[in-house]
Structures are given as C-alpha cells and as structure tokens.
Amino acid sequence: GNTKTQDAESITFDEANETVTFKFGSSVAPGAAMLHVSFECELANDMAGFYRSKYIVDGEERWMATTQFEATDARKAFPCWDEPAVKAIFEITLVVPSNRVALSNMDPVAEAPFGEGKKKIAFAPSPIMSTYLVAFILGEFDYVEGSTKEGVRVRIYTPVGKKDTGRFALDVGTKTLSYFTDYFGIAYPLPKCDMVAIADFSAGAMENWGLITYREVALLIDETSTIQQKQRVAYVVAHELAHQWFGNLVTMEWWSQLWLNEGFATFVGNLATNHLFPEWDIWTLFVNDYLFSALSLDGLRSSHPIEVDVRSSSQISEIFDAISYNKGSCVIRMLETYLGEQSFKQGLHVYLKRHTYGNAVTEDLWAALAETSGKDVKGFMGTFTSAMGYPVVSVRPGAQDGTLEVQQTRFLSNGDKDDSGTVWSVSLEVRSEAGATNAIFNSASGQIQVPNGVYKKDKWLKVNAGQSGFYRVKYSEDMLAKLLSPLRELALPPVDRLGILGDSFALSRAGSMQTSQALDIAYSLANEVDFTVWTSLSNNLGGLASLWRAQPEFPSIQKFVCATLAQIYAKLGWDAKSGEPALDTMLRATILARLGTNGHAEVIKEAQARFAKYLSDPSTLAADLKPVVFEIVMYNGTQETQDTLIKLYKQAASSEEKTQILRVLAFHPDPAIIKRAFEFNLTPEVREQDLHLAFVKVGATVHGAEVGWKFLQDNFDSYNSRLKGGHIFPRIIGMATETFTDEAKAQEIEAFFASHSVPAAERTLKQSLETIRARTAWLARSKEDVVQWLKTKGF
C-alpha cells in the first residue's frame, strides 16, 4: 500500500575504496527496500570481471564473453555488495545473439526472441550465495554430457569440434561428484554441474557454483596428452568440485580465511584423485608438490600466517599463494592423521550441515572437529594457523633406550636464528624396524618417551614418519648415519626416503648441516626406484646446479648429476615397456630431461634424432616424451631449433603443446637466443594468460636470469599494462628475480621497484629478495665444502 519511490539526488564514487554512494532526498526507512540501478560495464580483455576472450574457428578470430569474479571483480560487472558474507539469491537474464550458447549458474527457465538476431534467456534463481561465485558465459561450444549415480547432470563444454577432449574430465567429474556426496554426507545442491574450457583465463580454474570455468590445459585431454597432464586435469576438476561444498555451500566469513576454502579443496581434491587413481600414489606426490613447496615459502621471514589480515583488493589477490593452498592443505592432512579418518569425516559433516548456505570462520571448523573427535583441535592447530613459519625439530638419543632428547625452534631458510620463542604442538610420528608410534611434543625442549619399544639407540629411527607433520627434522650425526643404510636398501617407504632427502637439502641451505652431507644422501639414493623420490632428488640437484651455474666447478656438478642418474637411466631407457606403471613413464621423462640438459652426450644425440623424426612424422614421438625432447633439443640447439619450435607453437592444436613449447623457448645458454624467446613472448601470438611461461626456466642457465630480468625492466610498462591486477604479473616478477646469487643484484632489484610500483607483487618481491640473500649466503657458506666433496668423489 504505502510503497514510496524516490530517485537518487547524487551518485558519488570512491575509486580507491571501490565504493559507490547513492544519496536520496529523504531518508530511506529501515526494512526491505528495492534499489534499481542502470549501469554499463566494459567488456575488456583483462581476464577479470565480465571480459572477452578470443578463440579461433576455421582460422577466423571470434570472441566469447565470460566472467571471473573472485576475489573482488563482480563489482566490475554489476553494482553489488561484493563481499563473501553478503549472500543473495541471483536471478540472471541475458540478451545474447541467437546463434550463441548462453550459460549461467542455473539452467534457463525461459527463452524468447528479442529483436533482430537476438534472444532473451532467463535463468532459474540461484541458491543463496556469494557474489564471487556468480557466472555467465556466452560463446560457441560443443559439449559431452553424463550424469552422476545420484542423477546430477554433468556437461563439459569444449571448443567447437573438440568435444572428445572433454571425455576424460566428464568421467572424473561424474565420479568425483558422487565421491564427495558420500564423503561429506550431503547431496550436491544443484540440478546440474557445467564445466567450461575458456581460451583466456588468468587462474587455473574457478569454482563458480554449477558453472565451473577452466583454462583449456586444466580441463581438456586428447590422445597426445601426457600422464602428468591427466593428473593435472583430474586434480583440478576434483579441487573445483570440492569447493561446491567447501566454499560455495559454506563460505568463509572474509578473505582472511581464504585458506579454509583453498587449503581444504586442495586436501580433498587430492583425496578424491587418490580414490579414482590409486596407481598414481598421490600422497607421496603430495609431499613433493605441496608439503615441500609450502615449507620452502614458509621458511622465509617474508612469509605470512595461514590466517592473514587483508583489506585491499591487491592484498587479497596476493594471498592466493602456496601458503593458503599448500600449507593450508598440509596442516589439514596433519590434522586428519592426528584425529583419524572417521572422526575427521564426521566433523566435516557436522561443520557443513551446521553452516549450510551460511558463512564460517576457522574456529567453527575446529569446534565441529573437536566435537566428533573429543580432542583439543584448537590447541593442536592454533599455532600452525595463527603464527608464521614452522619448527625444525632436532632429535638426539636420550640417556636410555626408548627416550629422545628433542628441541624445536622456528626454521628459517637463510640460517637466521629466530628469537620469537614460538612453540608448536608437534605430532611426532616415528618409525623403526620394530614398528611405528606417535607422541605429542609441545614445549621448546625436553625428553620424550617413545612408547611400545619402538626405539633402540643402536638402531635407526625415522621421525615424522609418513611426512604428515608440517615441520623439518634435524637428526644428530649418529642418528643420521644410521639412516643411510635403510635409505640405500629402500627399507623405508618412499614417502620417508623423500622426507630425509628434502629435509637434508633444506637444512644444508640454511647452514644447519654441511651441503656435503646432503650430497652424501643424494649419492646414496642411486638405487632409488620411486618416481617422487627421484623427482625431488632431480629438483634438488637442479637447484644446486642453478646455484653454481656461474662457478668454475659447474661442469663437475653436471658430471655428478649424470653419475647419480646413470643407474636409473640404464634401467628405464627411452621407450616404455608394455604395461609399465604410469609413474615409470613419468620418471623416464624426468630423468631424460635432467641428463639431456646436463651434458649427457648419448641422451642429447637420441633426443635430436627423435625430434628430427617427429618433424616429418609427429606420430613417432610418444606423448610423455614430447615435452622432454623439446626441452633437450632447445637447450642444446641453435637459433634454427628455436625457429622450428616457434613454428610448431603456431601450428599446435592443443593448449598443452603450446604450453610445453613456451616453457622451453628461453632455455638456452646463449643470451642472444634467450632474448629472442622473450621478444617472441611479447608478440600477439602469445596470450596474456601464458606470459609467465617464458620465465619458468630462467634460473637454470647461466645467462637466463640476467637476460630475463633486463627484458622485464625494459618492457615493464608493456607487462604491467597487459597484466594489471591479476596473479600473473607477480609470478613473473618472482621468477625473473629470485634465482640471483649476489647482494648487488638484490639492491638493484629493490631500487627498480622503488620507482615501479606493483601493489599486487609487494609480498612476492620481499620473498624474492630474501631468497636471493639466502642463496648468496648458501653459496658462500658451502663453496669449499662442495668443491672438496666433488674432488673426493672424483668429479
């Protein structure tokens, strides 16, 4: 009856705070009101908000329009209260050209012609949800369709003519939705789940409710895809589907709890992938891909706590990093190990049920898990989420059998002493020949009893067994010496061999043990057979080679690398054995790439021969060997090789192959050839979403970092304007700077960014500078030690 309408007298914008204020003539009465706003938005090509993306059909350029709203870009498309806790029901109507497919979070409920060559589509109302999860897309697609055993329709939308490339994701997607329905004990709340491959996409994928978007390489698989590519797609699909519950159904209160969304989706994404593909040994891979990368970033003073106070858009975008995702998932895995699988699962069910369609904070999750497990979850987890960093736990034998002297301090990768006095609640899982057990250690130092007769002083003991704890272990000399034989004889499970290897290299970097001791451990792993252990070993040897790339001893380090890999190379050779495990296929690629870029003449010659054959008949080169062959021939090739690869890039049908080529074009010892790769990188041939790929390998060659850094400075404005505000430019800045090894360089980098501000890269830059200084110290500290070790071993 008494509805009152009034127009705003003034509309003012606050650009810095991204707000708009409507001022009315008389006050607006409290209670429900409806605000009508007409607005327009520019369809930019910046991969943020409502944006346009270029795709090619039969050689013709066309444009699709799509959205990416997380974290704060829904406001670029329409006026809204753009915060995760302000949830609403969205009813979306689109007017689009008649010959285009239009999609949104929900299915269409009405469609009618709308003037010349257009149609108007109204979509069903969404559940109550946050703005960052709203999505709408129009373009041309083909799709494959299936449904889950619970009856949810699943479609994978692919570029026109490529619908078969969606079949792998469809199979993974339908099974994973069912898996999570069982795991969480809650049905997927929408009638459909669409997944769409987008040509230009800043992140890897985005969990918009019911309309998940992906960059093509994270969704599409064809007959030329590697196993590694399949793993990536399976995991990314599982990660995004996990968000449909964790994030979408229950949403973090504010971005400072981003880790709740991302850490959790990362953990259960791996859980689901492991369930579907047990042959991939996901939890061992997890240690290398997630735990080690998180420990590496969190060993810096410039890291941040899992829960971090963020206010501005640029601060929010900075925390989509290895702390939120990787440390987040690692501490959740540690908690699951501590509580046991059943209590953990029941606690999640309670948490999701209690906060369905609402928002929650970390303490809400702890409360639910404490109820189902009867354990003090907040006490156990508190320091891991609220404090920065993690402990290094030093162990030595106690006075009698069954006791250990233990102490903990914060680990810093530059070797600094930490004086904060932080104490973590450490779950010490231990394993020996006699069995396994665990104890909680939550003081700065003390003696602990190892229960059940598991530890005898004259026998080996592995601490952090299973590597579920988020900490590093430093053994006394005699305890470390006793571990060498079970390492060599593979008496420890792969995940524990991996832990000893990873910790020893990290401790030597920080100056807590000699680098020669880490090299002894590496050398003792020559009989190793496990893919993940080899990957870590290869990465650590690569890291050492990168550190020494400009030193006169570099050729000796290359010889050592080739010698360490000789046995496994002889075993695997070049060609897949029939019916071999997937991980052997992946291992072959890792080993060949490391040998072929460290001067192994036979491997180089074979790679060049296979490349020549590939050029005349692409079917001759196995999918899993293709990226390796590209890498080896580029590194050992000429300008002509580079031109050939650029030609292949232009002809490549899949994003996967384009990515493989962009990653290696600048991988070469000659600065002129490196520079040409960067020049190609800035041509219109390369999409904005791929601009970082040229920088991936700059640290691995003697001139790469120098040329990459200079190129970045010379073309700063171009990169900055093309990549404004997204995640990609900070990544480039990190890769272009972090592998230097001298103080003068650190100062030059600091000076440059003092006059070239990139707000979204502030944290990245601090981390880079700290990394440079830590590397500089490591090189200085370990120089004589490593030279001596190489001599003694005859390299």
Coordinates of C-alpha atoms in Angstrom, one line a residue, residues 108-587:
P108 CA 17.4 -21.5 -18.3
V109 CA 13.7 -21.4 -17.4
A110 CA 12.5 -19.2 -20.3
E111 CA 13.8 -18.2 -23.7
A112 CA 12.3 -15.9 -26.3
P113 CA 13.4 -14.0 -29.4
F114 CA 14.4 -10.4 -28.6
G115 CA 14.6 -8.1 -31.6
E116 CA 16.7 -8.8 -34.7
G117 CA 19.1 -11.8 -34.4
K118 CA 18.9 -11.9 -30.6
K119 CA 17.3 -14.0 -27.8
K120 CA 16.5 -13.3 -24.2
I121 CA 17.2 -16.1 -21.7
A122 CA 16.1 -16.1 -18.1
F123 CA 17.8 -18.5 -15.7
A124 CA 16.4 -20.1 -12.6
P125 CA 17.0 -18.4 -9.3
S126 CA 20.3 -19.4 -7.7
P127 CA 20.7 -20.7 -4.2
I128 CA 21.6 -18.0 -1.7
M129 CA 25.3 -17.4 -2.4
S130 CA 28.3 -15.0 -2.5
T131 CA 28.9 -12.6 -5.4
Y132 CA 32.3 -14.0 -6.3
L133 CA 30.6 -17.3 -7.3
V134 CA 28.2 -15.8 -9.9
A135 CA 29.0 -16.6 -13.5
F136 CA 27.6 -16.1 -17.0
I137 CA 29.1 -17.1 -20.4
L138 CA 28.2 -16.7 -24.0
G139 CA 30.1 -18.2 -26.9
E140 CA 30.2 -21.2 -29.2
F141 CA 30.8 -24.6 -27.7
D142 CA 30.3 -28.3 -28.2
Y143 CA 29.7 -30.5 -25.1
V144 CA 29.7 -34.0 -23.8
E145 CA 27.2 -35.0 -21.2
G146 CA 26.8 -37.6 -18.4
S147 CA 25.2 -37.9 -15.1
T148 CA 26.1 -39.0 -11.6
K149 CA 24.6 -42.0 -10.0
E150 CA 22.5 -39.5 -7.9
G151 CA 21.1 -38.0 -11.1
V152 CA 23.1 -34.7 -11.3
R153 CA 23.6 -33.7 -15.0
V154 CA 27.3 -33.0 -15.8
R155 CA 28.4 -31.3 -19.0
I156 CA 31.9 -30.5 -20.3
Y157 CA 31.8 -27.6 -22.8
T158 CA 34.8 -27.6 -25.2
P159 CA 35.8 -25.5 -28.2
V160 CA 33.8 -26.3 -31.3
G161 CA 34.8 -29.6 -32.9
K162 CA 36.8 -30.8 -29.9
K163 CA 34.1 -32.4 -27.7
D164 CA 36.1 -35.6 -27.4
T165 CA 38.7 -33.7 -25.4
G166 CA 36.1 -33.3 -22.6
R167 CA 35.5 -37.1 -22.1
F168 CA 38.3 -37.6 -19.5
A169 CA 37.1 -34.7 -17.4
L170 CA 33.5 -35.9 -17.7
D171 CA 34.4 -39.3 -16.4
V172 CA 36.4 -37.8 -13.5
G173 CA 33.8 -35.2 -12.8
T174 CA 30.8 -37.6 -12.5
K175 CA 32.7 -40.0 -10.3
T176 CA 34.1 -37.2 -8.1
L177 CA 30.7 -35.6 -7.5
S178 CA 29.4 -38.9 -6.3
Y179 CA 32.5 -39.5 -4.2
F180 CA 32.1 -36.1 -2.4
T181 CA 28.3 -36.7 -2.0
D182 CA 29.3 -39.8 0.0
Y183 CA 32.3 -38.3 1.7
F184 CA 30.5 -35.2 3.0
G185 CA 27.2 -37.0 3.6
I186 CA 25.4 -34.1 1.8
A187 CA 23.9 -34.1 -1.7
Y188 CA 25.2 -31.7 -4.3
P189 CA 22.7 -28.9 -4.1
L190 CA 22.1 -28.0 -7.7
P191 CA 20.5 -29.9 -10.6
K192 CA 23.4 -29.6 -12.9
C193 CA 27.2 -29.0 -13.0
D194 CA 28.7 -27.5 -16.1
M195 CA 32.5 -27.2 -16.7
V196 CA 33.7 -24.9 -19.4
A197 CA 37.1 -24.5 -21.2
I198 CA 37.9 -20.8 -21.6
A199 CA 40.6 -19.7 -24.1
D200 CA 41.9 -16.8 -22.0
F201 CA 41.9 -17.5 -18.3
S202 CA 44.1 -16.0 -15.6
A203 CA 44.0 -18.7 -12.9
G204 CA 43.8 -22.5 -13.4
A205 CA 40.1 -22.8 -12.8
M206 CA 37.2 -21.1 -10.9
E207 CA 34.6 -22.9 -8.8
N208 CA 31.5 -20.8 -9.8
W209 CA 28.6 -22.7 -8.4
G210 CA 27.2 -25.0 -11.1
L211 CA 29.3 -23.3 -13.8
I212 CA 33.0 -24.1 -13.3
T213 CA 35.4 -22.4 -15.6
Y214 CA 38.9 -23.7 -16.6
R215 CA 41.9 -22.7 -18.7
E216 CA 42.0 -25.2 -21.5
V217 CA 45.0 -27.1 -20.2
A218 CA 43.3 -27.7 -16.9
L219 CA 40.3 -29.4 -18.5
L220 CA 40.9 -30.9 -21.9
I221 CA 42.7 -34.1 -22.7
D222 CA 43.4 -35.6 -26.1
E223 CA 45.4 -38.6 -27.4
T224 CA 48.7 -36.5 -27.3
S225 CA 48.3 -35.7 -23.6
T226 CA 50.9 -36.8 -21.1
I227 CA 50.2 -38.7 -17.9
Q228 CA 51.2 -35.6 -16.0
Q229 CA 48.6 -33.6 -17.9
K230 CA 45.9 -36.2 -17.0
Q231 CA 47.0 -35.9 -13.3
R232 CA 46.6 -32.1 -13.5
V233 CA 43.1 -32.3 -15.0
A234 CA 41.9 -34.9 -12.6
Y235 CA 43.2 -33.0 -9.6
V236 CA 41.9 -29.5 -10.8
V237 CA 38.4 -31.0 -11.5
A238 CA 38.4 -32.6 -8.1
H239 CA 39.6 -29.4 -6.4
E240 CA 36.9 -27.3 -8.0
L241 CA 34.2 -29.9 -7.2
A242 CA 35.3 -29.9 -3.6
H243 CA 34.5 -26.2 -3.5
Q244 CA 30.9 -26.8 -4.4
W245 CA 30.5 -27.8 -0.8
F246 CA 33.5 -26.2 0.9
G247 CA 33.4 -22.6 -0.2
N248 CA 30.1 -22.5 -2.1
L249 CA 27.6 -24.2 0.3
V250 CA 29.6 -22.9 3.4
T251 CA 31.7 -19.8 2.7
M252 CA 34.5 -18.2 4.6
E253 CA 33.4 -15.1 6.5
W254 CA 36.1 -12.9 5.0
W255 CA 39.1 -13.3 2.8
S256 CA 41.5 -13.6 5.8
Q257 CA 40.0 -17.1 6.0
L258 CA 40.8 -17.9 2.3
W259 CA 42.9 -20.8 3.5
L260 CA 39.7 -22.6 4.7
N261 CA 38.5 -22.6 1.1
E262 CA 41.7 -23.3 -0.7
G263 CA 43.6 -25.4 1.8
F264 CA 40.6 -27.6 2.2
A265 CA 39.8 -28.0 -1.5
T266 CA 43.5 -28.8 -2.1
F267 CA 43.5 -31.6 0.5
V268 CA 40.2 -33.2 -0.5
G269 CA 41.0 -32.7 -4.2
N270 CA 44.0 -35.0 -3.7
L271 CA 41.9 -37.3 -1.6
A272 CA 39.4 -37.8 -4.5
T273 CA 42.2 -38.1 -7.1
N274 CA 43.8 -40.8 -5.0
H275 CA 40.4 -42.6 -4.7
L276 CA 40.0 -42.6 -8.5
F277 CA 43.6 -43.3 -9.5
P278 CA 45.3 -45.3 -6.8
E279 CA 48.1 -46.2 -9.2
W280 CA 49.3 -42.6 -9.1
D281 CA 50.4 -42.8 -5.5
I282 CA 49.0 -39.3 -4.8
W283 CA 50.0 -39.0 -1.2
T284 CA 53.7 -39.5 -2.0
L285 CA 53.4 -37.0 -4.8
F286 CA 51.6 -34.7 -2.4
V287 CA 54.7 -34.4 -0.2
N288 CA 56.8 -33.2 -3.1
D289 CA 54.2 -31.0 -4.8
Y290 CA 52.5 -29.4 -1.7
L291 CA 54.5 -30.0 1.5
F292 CA 57.9 -29.1 0.1
S293 CA 56.7 -26.1 -1.7
A294 CA 54.9 -24.8 1.4
L295 CA 57.9 -25.5 3.7
S296 CA 60.1 -23.6 1.2
L297 CA 58.0 -20.5 1.1
D298 CA 57.1 -20.6 4.8
G299 CA 60.8 -20.8 5.7
L300 CA 61.1 -17.1 4.8
R301 CA 60.7 -14.2 7.2
S302 CA 58.5 -12.6 4.5
S303 CA 56.0 -15.5 4.5
H304 CA 52.6 -14.9 6.2
P305 CA 50.4 -16.8 8.6
I306 CA 47.7 -19.0 7.1
E307 CA 45.2 -16.6 8.6
V308 CA 46.2 -13.1 7.4
D309 CA 44.6 -9.7 7.8
V310 CA 43.7 -8.4 4.4
R311 CA 41.8 -5.3 3.5
S312 CA 42.5 -4.1 -0.1
S313 CA 41.9 -5.9 -3.3
S314 CA 45.6 -6.2 -4.1
Q315 CA 46.3 -7.7 -0.6
I316 CA 43.5 -10.2 -1.2
S317 CA 44.9 -11.3 -4.5
E318 CA 48.4 -11.7 -3.0
I319 CA 47.3 -14.5 -0.6
F320 CA 46.2 -16.8 -3.4
D321 CA 49.6 -18.4 -2.8
A322 CA 51.5 -21.5 -1.6
I323 CA 50.6 -20.7 2.0
S324 CA 46.8 -20.6 1.6
Y325 CA 46.7 -23.6 -0.8
N326 CA 49.7 -25.7 0.1
K327 CA 50.4 -25.0 3.8
G328 CA 46.6 -25.0 4.2
S329 CA 46.2 -28.5 2.8
C330 CA 49.3 -29.8 4.6
V331 CA 48.1 -28.8 8.1
I332 CA 44.6 -30.2 7.3
R333 CA 46.3 -33.5 6.3
M334 CA 48.3 -33.4 9.5
L335 CA 45.0 -32.9 11.4
E336 CA 43.3 -35.8 9.7
T337 CA 46.3 -38.0 10.6
Y338 CA 46.1 -36.8 14.2
L339 CA 42.3 -37.2 14.6
G340 CA 41.9 -40.3 12.4
E341 CA 39.9 -40.6 9.2
Q342 CA 36.5 -41.3 10.7
S343 CA 36.4 -38.5 13.3
F344 CA 37.7 -36.1 10.7
K345 CA 35.0 -37.0 8.2
Q346 CA 32.2 -36.8 10.8
G347 CA 33.5 -33.4 11.9
L348 CA 33.3 -32.1 8.4
H349 CA 29.8 -33.4 8.0
V350 CA 28.8 -31.5 11.2
Y351 CA 30.5 -28.3 10.1
L352 CA 28.9 -28.3 6.6
K353 CA 25.5 -29.2 8.0
R354 CA 25.6 -26.5 10.7
H355 CA 26.7 -23.7 8.4
T356 CA 24.8 -24.7 5.2
Y357 CA 24.2 -21.7 3.0
G358 CA 26.0 -19.6 5.6
N359 CA 29.5 -18.3 6.4
A360 CA 32.0 -19.6 8.8
V361 CA 35.4 -19.0 10.4
T362 CA 38.3 -21.3 11.2
E363 CA 37.1 -21.7 14.8
D364 CA 33.8 -23.1 13.6
L365 CA 35.6 -25.9 11.8
W366 CA 37.8 -26.6 14.9
A367 CA 34.7 -26.7 17.1
A368 CA 33.0 -29.3 14.8
L369 CA 36.1 -31.5 14.7
A370 CA 36.6 -31.3 18.4
E371 CA 33.0 -32.5 19.0
T372 CA 33.4 -35.6 16.9
S373 CA 37.0 -36.5 18.0
G374 CA 37.0 -35.4 21.6
K375 CA 40.4 -33.8 21.1
D376 CA 41.6 -30.3 21.6
V377 CA 41.7 -29.3 18.0
K378 CA 42.2 -25.6 18.5
G379 CA 45.1 -26.2 20.9
F380 CA 46.8 -28.6 18.4
M381 CA 46.3 -26.4 15.3
G382 CA 46.4 -22.9 16.8
T383 CA 50.0 -22.0 16.3
F384 CA 50.1 -23.6 12.8
T385 CA 47.3 -21.3 11.5
S386 CA 48.0 -18.1 13.6
A387 CA 51.8 -18.0 13.5
M388 CA 54.0 -17.6 10.5
G389 CA 56.6 -20.4 9.8
Y390 CA 57.1 -23.8 11.3
P391 CA 59.6 -25.6 13.5
V392 CA 62.7 -27.6 12.8
V393 CA 62.7 -30.4 15.4
S394 CA 66.2 -31.5 16.5
V395 CA 66.4 -35.1 17.8
R396 CA 69.2 -37.0 19.5
P397 CA 69.2 -40.2 21.5
G398 CA 68.3 -39.9 25.2
A399 CA 70.2 -41.4 28.1
Q400 CA 68.4 -44.8 27.8
D401 CA 66.6 -46.8 25.2
G402 CA 63.2 -45.5 24.3
T403 CA 64.0 -41.9 25.1
L404 CA 64.8 -38.9 22.8
E405 CA 66.2 -35.5 23.5
V406 CA 64.0 -33.1 21.4
Q407 CA 64.0 -29.4 20.8
Q408 CA 62.1 -27.1 18.4
T409 CA 62.8 -23.7 17.0
R410 CA 61.4 -21.8 14.0
F411 CA 63.1 -22.9 10.8
L412 CA 64.5 -20.0 8.7
S413 CA 65.9 -20.9 5.3
N414 CA 68.6 -18.2 5.4
G415 CA 70.1 -19.7 8.5
D416 CA 69.0 -16.8 10.8
K417 CA 68.2 -17.6 14.5
D418 CA 64.6 -17.0 15.4
D419 CA 64.0 -15.2 18.7
S420 CA 60.2 -15.2 18.7
G421 CA 60.1 -18.2 21.0
T422 CA 57.1 -19.6 19.2
V423 CA 56.2 -23.2 20.3
W424 CA 54.2 -25.5 18.1
S425 CA 52.2 -28.6 19.1
V426 CA 54.2 -31.2 17.1
S427 CA 52.8 -34.6 16.4
L428 CA 55.9 -36.8 16.4
E429 CA 55.1 -39.9 14.3
V430 CA 58.1 -42.2 14.5
R431 CA 59.0 -45.5 12.7
S432 CA 61.8 -48.1 13.2
E433 CA 62.4 -51.7 12.3
A434 CA 60.4 -52.5 15.4
G435 CA 57.2 -50.7 14.4
A436 CA 55.6 -47.2 14.5
T437 CA 54.1 -45.0 17.2
N438 CA 53.5 -41.3 18.0
A439 CA 53.8 -38.7 20.7
I440 CA 52.8 -35.1 21.1
F441 CA 55.7 -32.7 21.8
N442 CA 54.6 -29.1 22.7
S443 CA 57.5 -27.5 24.6
A444 CA 60.6 -25.8 23.4
S445 CA 62.8 -28.7 24.5
G446 CA 62.6 -31.8 26.6
Q447 CA 62.9 -35.5 26.7
I448 CA 60.2 -37.7 25.3
Q449 CA 59.4 -41.4 25.8
V450 CA 58.9 -43.3 22.6
P451 CA 56.2 -45.9 23.5
N452 CA 55.9 -49.6 22.7
G453 CA 59.7 -50.4 22.5
V454 CA 59.9 -48.8 19.0
Y455 CA 63.2 -47.1 19.6
K456 CA 66.6 -48.7 20.5
K457 CA 69.6 -46.4 20.5
D458 CA 71.8 -48.7 18.4
K459 CA 69.1 -48.9 15.6
W460 CA 67.7 -46.4 13.1
L461 CA 64.6 -44.2 13.8
K462 CA 62.7 -42.1 11.3
V463 CA 60.9 -39.1 12.8
N464 CA 57.8 -37.6 11.0
A465 CA 57.1 -41.0 9.6
G466 CA 54.7 -40.6 6.7
Q467 CA 55.6 -36.9 6.4
S468 CA 52.2 -35.8 7.6
G469 CA 53.7 -33.3 10.1
F470 CA 54.4 -29.7 9.0
Y471 CA 57.9 -29.4 10.2
R472 CA 61.5 -30.4 9.4
V473 CA 63.7 -32.9 11.3
K474 CA 67.3 -32.4 12.1
Y475 CA 69.0 -35.6 13.3
S476 CA 72.1 -35.9 15.4
E477 CA 75.2 -37.1 13.4
D478 CA 74.9 -40.7 14.7
M479 CA 71.1 -40.9 14.1
L480 CA 71.6 -39.6 10.5
A481 CA 74.4 -42.0 9.8
K482 CA 72.2 -44.9 10.9
L483 CA 69.5 -43.9 8.3
L484 CA 71.9 -44.1 5.3
S485 CA 71.6 -47.9 5.1
P486 CA 67.8 -48.2 5.2
L487 CA 67.8 -45.3 2.6
R488 CA 70.2 -47.2 0.3
E489 CA 68.4 -50.5 0.7
L490 CA 65.0 -48.9 0.3
A491 CA 63.9 -50.4 3.7
L492 CA 62.0 -47.1 4.4
P493 CA 58.8 -46.3 2.4
P494 CA 59.2 -43.9 -0.4
V495 CA 57.5 -41.0 1.5
D496 CA 60.1 -41.3 4.3
R497 CA 63.0 -41.5 1.9
L498 CA 61.6 -38.4 0.4
G499 CA 61.4 -36.6 3.8
I500 CA 65.0 -37.3 4.7
L501 CA 66.2 -36.1 1.3
G502 CA 64.1 -32.9 1.4
D503 CA 65.0 -32.0 4.9
S504 CA 68.7 -32.6 4.4
F505 CA 68.9 -30.2 1.4
A506 CA 66.8 -27.6 3.2
L507 CA 69.0 -27.8 6.3
S508 CA 72.1 -27.5 4.2
R509 CA 70.7 -24.4 2.5
A510 CA 70.1 -22.9 5.9
G511 CA 73.6 -23.8 7.1
S512 CA 72.3 -26.3 9.8
M513 CA 74.3 -29.1 8.2
Q514 CA 77.0 -29.3 5.6
T515 CA 75.9 -29.4 2.0
S516 CA 78.3 -32.3 1.5
Q517 CA 76.1 -34.3 4.0
A518 CA 73.1 -33.7 1.7
L519 CA 75.2 -34.7 -1.3
D520 CA 76.1 -37.9 0.5
I521 CA 72.4 -38.7 1.0
A522 CA 71.7 -37.8 -2.7
Y523 CA 74.6 -40.1 -3.7
S524 CA 73.3 -42.9 -1.5
L525 CA 70.0 -42.9 -3.4
A526 CA 71.5 -44.2 -6.7
N527 CA 69.4 -47.5 -6.3
E528 CA 66.2 -45.4 -5.9
V529 CA 63.2 -46.6 -8.0
D530 CA 60.4 -44.4 -6.9
F531 CA 59.1 -41.6 -9.2
T532 CA 58.5 -39.0 -6.4
V533 CA 61.8 -39.5 -4.7
W534 CA 63.6 -39.2 -8.0
T535 CA 61.6 -36.0 -8.8
S536 CA 62.7 -34.5 -5.5
L537 CA 66.3 -35.6 -6.0
S538 CA 66.3 -34.2 -9.5
N539 CA 64.8 -30.9 -8.3
N540 CA 67.4 -30.6 -5.5
L541 CA 70.3 -31.4 -7.9
G542 CA 68.8 -28.9 -10.4
G543 CA 68.6 -26.3 -7.5
L544 CA 72.3 -27.0 -6.7
A545 CA 73.2 -26.7 -10.4
S546 CA 71.3 -23.4 -10.6
L547 CA 73.2 -22.0 -7.6
W548 CA 76.6 -23.0 -9.1
R549 CA 75.7 -22.1 -12.7
A550 CA 78.3 -19.3 -12.9
Q551 CA 81.0 -21.1 -10.9
P552 CA 84.1 -22.8 -12.4
E553 CA 83.0 -26.1 -10.8
F554 CA 79.7 -26.2 -12.7
P555 CA 80.9 -28.9 -15.1
S556 CA 81.9 -31.1 -12.1
I557 CA 78.4 -30.7 -10.7
Q558 CA 77.0 -31.7 -14.1
K559 CA 79.1 -34.9 -14.1
F560 CA 77.9 -35.7 -10.6
V561 CA 74.3 -35.3 -11.7
C562 CA 74.9 -37.6 -14.7
A563 CA 76.6 -40.2 -12.5
T564 CA 73.8 -40.2 -9.9
L565 CA 71.2 -40.8 -12.6
A566 CA 73.2 -43.4 -14.5
Q567 CA 71.7 -46.5 -12.9
I568 CA 68.1 -45.4 -13.3
Y569 CA 68.7 -44.3 -16.9
A570 CA 70.1 -47.7 -17.7
K571 CA 67.0 -49.3 -16.2
L572 CA 64.4 -47.1 -17.9
G573 CA 66.0 -46.2 -21.3
W574 CA 64.0 -44.3 -23.8
D575 CA 61.0 -46.5 -24.6
A576 CA 58.1 -47.5 -22.5
K577 CA 57.9 -51.2 -21.6
S578 CA 54.5 -52.7 -22.3
G579 CA 52.2 -52.5 -19.3
E580 CA 54.6 -50.4 -17.2
P581 CA 53.3 -48.4 -14.3
A582 CA 52.3 -44.8 -15.1
L583 CA 54.8 -43.5 -12.7
D584 CA 57.7 -45.2 -14.5
T585 CA 56.6 -43.4 -17.7
M586 CA 56.7 -40.1 -15.8
L587 CA 60.0 -41.0 -14.2

